[in-house]
């Protein structure tokens, strides 16, 4: 998931990322996502979530973290998924180096305290979501390792990454109650130095333009019972559909 964000990460083209391949729809989706936390604060009179202290070094700094075995990294990643970390921001994410690169179809960032930045992003998104439904599976070399049984992998030939597939659906806590639904996957690239996650690469199978349009549509399908916000957004949805 990437998946609500009063986002502190960089939009496409910032932080040295090449934005030439980003379509207008993709950029629009990024900036729409970036503003959701502010919309939440304005509409619900709440403050965006802030995770950790970006002014201090994280305890997960790559310079202080010990090495993990492949199975230790797998176990930690699995526990994060059990807590729906990529929506709630509640997982420990202890398997990650603090400077981990986080990338998805909309943004990319890395550097000191990147893990805390990621948690802030997804926790802001999670605070906007009701009726959340998440399904996920973990894979190592195309072997399903979702359950607690680790694969039989020799330490010398352990894969360099762990990947997941996921499906996500939620109703956003906005006046017109749109539904955010997507499916995709995440690759957790492990550092050859310490077997900790150094890259978190998320892909969405959903088209950015479709996601944008669907966020305009009220979840209430009965026009006779719609509130003012729902009627306005439905009209906009019909105009752009």
Short mmCIF file of C-alpha atoms in Angstrom, two decimals:
data_model
loop_
_atom_site.label_atom_id
_atom_site.label_comp_id
_atom_site.label_asym_id
_atom_site.label_seq_id
_atom_site.Cartn_x
_atom_site.Cartn_y
_atom_site.Cartn_z
CA UNK A 1 0.00 0.00 0.00
CA UNK A 2 1.32 3.06 -0.19
CA UNK A 3 -1.97 2.61 -0.87
CA UNK A 4 -2.94 8.31 2.72
CA UNK A 5 -0.53 10.45 3.36
CA UNK A 6 -0.01 13.99 4.83
CA UNK A 7 3.08 13.08 3.04
CA UNK A 8 6.53 14.08 4.08
CA UNK A 9 8.16 12.09 1.30
CA UNK A 10 9.10 13.57 -2.03
CA UNK A 11 6.85 13.86 -5.03
CA UNK A 12 7.98 12.44 -8.37
CA UNK A 13 10.94 14.46 -9.58
CA UNK A 14 12.12 15.57 -6.14
CA UNK A 15 15.14 14.31 -4.16
CA UNK A 16 16.97 13.64 -7.40
CA UNK A 17 14.34 11.27 -8.77
CA UNK A 18 13.78 11.31 -12.52
CA UNK A 19 10.27 12.59 -13.16
CA UNK A 20 10.43 12.38 -16.94
CA UNK A 21 8.60 9.05 -16.96
CA UNK A 22 5.81 10.23 -14.66
CA UNK A 23 2.53 10.78 -16.48
CA UNK A 24 0.31 13.79 -15.65
CA UNK A 25 -2.18 11.40 -14.05
CA UNK A 26 0.55 9.88 -11.92
CA UNK A 27 1.73 13.29 -10.74
CA UNK A 28 -1.85 14.35 -10.02
CA UNK A 29 -2.42 11.22 -7.97
CA UNK A 30 0.74 11.91 -5.99
CA UNK A 31 -0.27 15.45 -5.10
CA UNK A 32 -3.81 14.31 -4.33
CA UNK A 33 -2.38 11.68 -2.00
CA UNK A 34 0.01 14.19 -0.47
CA UNK A 35 -2.88 16.46 0.49
CA UNK A 36 -5.09 13.81 2.12
CA UNK A 37 -3.64 14.37 5.57
CA UNK A 38 -4.36 18.08 5.28
CA UNK A 39 -7.88 17.36 4.05
CA UNK A 40 -8.39 15.13 7.06
CA UNK A 41 -7.18 17.85 9.42
CA UNK A 42 -9.45 20.44 7.83
CA UNK A 43 -12.58 18.31 7.51
CA UNK A 44 -12.28 16.29 10.71
CA UNK A 45 -10.52 19.00 12.74
CA UNK A 46 -7.63 16.68 13.56
CA UNK A 47 -3.86 16.91 13.30
CA UNK A 48 -1.74 14.80 10.92
CA UNK A 49 0.06 11.91 12.56
CA UNK A 50 3.76 12.32 13.25
CA UNK A 51 5.84 9.24 13.97
CA UNK A 52 9.20 9.53 15.70
CA UNK A 53 11.57 12.45 16.00
CA UNK A 54 13.23 13.29 12.70
CA UNK A 55 15.77 15.47 14.48
CA UNK A 56 17.45 12.55 16.19
CA UNK A 57 19.13 9.47 14.83
CA UNK A 58 16.95 6.39 14.73
CA UNK A 59 17.85 3.33 16.73
CA UNK A 60 17.63 1.40 13.47
CA UNK A 61 20.55 3.24 11.91
CA UNK A 62 22.50 1.05 9.51
CA UNK A 63 25.70 1.96 11.34
CA UNK A 64 24.54 0.45 14.64
CA UNK A 65 22.39 -2.47 13.55
CA UNK A 66 23.67 -5.99 13.77
CA UNK A 67 23.36 -8.47 10.95
CA UNK A 68 20.34 -10.74 10.62
CA UNK A 69 20.03 -14.22 9.23
CA UNK A 70 17.72 -14.58 6.27
CA UNK A 71 15.14 -16.36 8.41
CA UNK A 72 15.28 -13.65 11.08
CA UNK A 73 14.60 -11.01 8.44
CA UNK A 74 11.75 -13.09 7.03
CA UNK A 75 10.20 -13.54 10.47
CA UNK A 76 10.36 -9.80 11.23
CA UNK A 77 8.83 -8.88 7.88
CA UNK A 78 6.05 -11.41 8.40
CA UNK A 79 5.23 -9.89 11.81
CA UNK A 80 4.99 -6.45 10.20
CA UNK A 81 2.49 -7.76 7.69
CA UNK A 82 0.42 -9.31 10.47
CA UNK A 83 -0.01 -5.79 11.83
CA UNK A 84 -0.88 -4.39 8.38
CA UNK A 85 2.16 -2.14 8.68
CA UNK A 86 1.78 -0.62 5.22
CA UNK A 87 -1.59 0.85 6.20
CA UNK A 88 -1.43 1.25 9.98
CA UNK A 89 2.26 2.05 10.44
CA UNK A 90 2.14 -0.15 13.54
CA UNK A 91 4.73 -2.77 12.63
CA UNK A 92 8.13 -2.56 14.32
CA UNK A 93 9.97 -2.65 10.97
CA UNK A 94 13.04 -3.82 12.87
CA UNK A 95 14.35 -5.62 9.80
CA UNK A 96 14.95 -2.31 7.99
CA UNK A 97 17.99 -0.08 7.85
CA UNK A 98 17.03 3.47 8.73
CA UNK A 99 18.26 4.75 5.37
CA UNK A 100 16.09 2.26 3.45
CA UNK A 101 14.85 3.45 0.07
CA UNK A 102 11.06 3.47 -0.14
CA UNK A 103 9.60 3.61 -3.63
CA UNK A 104 6.18 3.14 -5.17
CA UNK A 105 4.32 4.23 -8.28
CA UNK A 106 3.90 7.74 -6.86
CA UNK A 107 7.06 8.64 -4.95
CA UNK A 108 10.52 7.66 -3.82
CA UNK A 109 12.60 8.71 -0.82
CA UNK A 110 15.50 7.53 1.29
CA UNK A 111 18.00 8.82 3.82
CA UNK A 112 18.24 9.22 7.58
CA UNK A 113 15.04 8.30 9.42
CA UNK A 114 13.39 7.09 6.21
CA UNK A 115 11.62 4.35 8.17
CA UNK A 116 9.98 6.93 10.44
CA UNK A 117 8.98 8.96 7.39
CA UNK A 118 7.35 5.90 5.87
CA UNK A 119 5.51 5.16 9.10
CA UNK A 120 4.24 8.73 9.26
CA UNK A 121 2.96 8.51 5.70
CA UNK A 122 1.07 5.27 6.06
CA UNK A 123 -0.21 6.05 9.55
CA UNK A 124 -1.74 9.27 8.24
CA UNK A 125 -3.40 7.21 5.53
CA UNK A 126 -4.58 4.58 7.98
CA UNK A 127 -6.19 7.21 10.18
CA UNK A 128 -8.40 8.15 7.23
CA UNK A 129 -9.60 4.61 6.60
CA UNK A 130 -12.71 2.80 7.80
CA UNK A 131 -13.86 -0.74 7.01
CA UNK A 132 -10.35 -1.79 6.04
CA UNK A 133 -9.93 -5.13 4.27
CA UNK A 134 -6.42 -6.45 3.58
CA UNK A 135 -5.23 -9.76 2.17
CA UNK A 136 -1.54 -10.55 1.71
CA UNK A 137 0.91 -13.34 0.96
CA UNK A 138 4.70 -13.56 1.31
CA UNK A 139 6.96 -15.32 -1.17
CA UNK A 140 10.59 -16.39 -1.31
CA UNK A 141 11.70 -17.52 -4.76
CA UNK A 142 8.03 -18.09 -5.69
CA UNK A 143 7.50 -20.27 -2.61
CA UNK A 144 4.60 -19.12 -0.43
CA UNK A 145 5.98 -18.45 3.07
CA UNK A 146 2.95 -16.67 4.49
CA UNK A 147 2.60 -19.17 7.33
CA UNK A 148 5.07 -19.68 10.17
CA UNK A 149 7.01 -22.50 8.47
CA UNK A 150 10.25 -21.05 7.07
CA UNK A 151 11.51 -22.33 3.74
CA UNK A 152 14.53 -24.62 3.67
CA UNK A 153 17.14 -22.18 2.44
CA UNK A 154 20.88 -22.49 2.84
CA UNK A 155 22.46 -19.36 4.30
CA UNK A 156 24.98 -19.20 1.47
CA UNK A 157 22.33 -19.31 -1.24
CA UNK A 158 19.57 -17.26 0.40
CA UNK A 159 17.63 -15.01 -2.02
CA UNK A 160 18.38 -11.32 -2.05
CA UNK A 161 14.76 -10.29 -1.56
CA UNK A 162 11.40 -11.24 -0.08
CA UNK A 163 8.28 -10.23 -1.95
CA UNK A 164 4.61 -9.94 -1.18
CA UNK A 165 1.31 -9.62 -2.97
CA UNK A 166 -1.56 -7.75 -1.37
CA UNK A 167 -5.08 -6.53 -1.92
CA UNK A 168 -6.45 -3.51 -0.08
CA UNK A 169 -9.88 -1.89 0.25
CA UNK A 170 -11.13 0.82 2.60
CA UNK A 171 -13.65 3.63 2.89
CA UNK A 172 -12.04 7.03 3.36
CA UNK A 173 -13.29 9.23 6.19
CA UNK A 174 -14.19 12.11 3.90
CA UNK A 175 -17.67 13.67 3.58
CA UNK A 176 -18.53 11.70 0.42
CA UNK A 177 -17.05 8.43 1.78
CA UNK A 178 -15.11 7.30 -1.31
CA UNK A 179 -13.69 3.81 -1.55
CA UNK A 180 -9.94 3.34 -1.99
CA UNK A 181 -9.22 -0.06 -3.49
CA UNK A 182 -6.03 -1.41 -5.00
CA UNK A 183 -3.92 -4.50 -5.39
CA UNK A 184 -0.23 -4.89 -5.94
CA UNK A 185 2.93 -6.16 -4.35
CA UNK A 186 6.09 -5.18 -2.50
CA UNK A 187 9.67 -6.32 -2.92
CA UNK A 188 11.82 -6.21 0.22
CA UNK A 189 15.41 -6.08 -1.04
CA UNK A 190 17.94 -7.32 1.53
CA UNK A 191 21.35 -5.75 1.98
CA UNK A 192 24.20 -8.18 1.23
CA UNK A 193 26.03 -6.67 4.20
CA UNK A 194 23.56 -7.44 6.99
CA UNK A 195 20.42 -9.06 5.50
CA UNK A 196 18.34 -6.05 6.49
CA UNK A 197 15.84 -4.43 4.15
CA UNK A 198 17.61 -1.70 2.20
CA UNK A 199 14.91 -1.19 -0.45
CA UNK A 200 11.12 -1.36 -0.11
CA UNK A 201 9.72 -1.28 -3.64
CA UNK A 202 5.95 -1.18 -3.87
CA UNK A 203 4.02 -1.54 -7.11
CA UNK A 204 0.33 -1.03 -7.74
CA UNK A 205 -1.50 -3.08 -10.34
CA UNK A 206 -4.21 -0.40 -10.40
CA UNK A 207 -3.94 2.39 -12.97
CA UNK A 208 -3.31 5.82 -11.40
CA UNK A 209 -6.07 7.43 -13.46
CA UNK A 210 -8.60 4.85 -12.31
CA UNK A 211 -7.63 5.41 -8.67
CA UNK A 212 -8.12 9.17 -9.05
CA UNK A 213 -11.54 8.83 -10.66
CA UNK A 214 -12.78 6.29 -8.12
CA UNK A 215 -11.84 8.63 -5.26
CA UNK A 216 -14.43 11.05 -6.64
CA UNK A 217 -17.28 8.54 -6.45
CA UNK A 218 -19.35 8.35 -3.23
CA UNK A 219 -19.71 4.90 -1.73
CA UNK A 220 -23.42 5.61 -1.22
CA UNK A 221 -25.12 4.43 -4.39
CA UNK A 222 -28.56 5.77 -3.47
CA UNK A 223 -28.84 9.28 -4.88
CA UNK A 224 -32.05 9.94 -2.95
CA UNK A 225 -30.23 9.72 0.38
CA UNK A 226 -27.01 11.51 -0.57
CA UNK A 227 -25.76 14.50 1.39
CA UNK A 228 -24.54 17.68 -0.33
CA UNK A 229 -20.93 16.51 -0.53
CA UNK A 230 -21.97 13.19 -2.05
CA UNK A 231 -24.12 14.89 -4.69
CA UNK A 232 -21.34 17.30 -5.64
CA UNK A 233 -18.71 14.59 -5.90
CA UNK A 234 -21.06 12.29 -7.83
CA UNK A 235 -21.62 15.06 -10.37
CA UNK A 236 -17.87 15.55 -10.74
CA UNK A 237 -17.36 11.79 -11.03
CA UNK A 238 -19.96 11.52 -13.81
CA UNK A 239 -18.39 14.46 -15.64
CA UNK A 240 -14.91 12.95 -15.74
CA UNK A 241 -15.82 9.27 -16.02
#
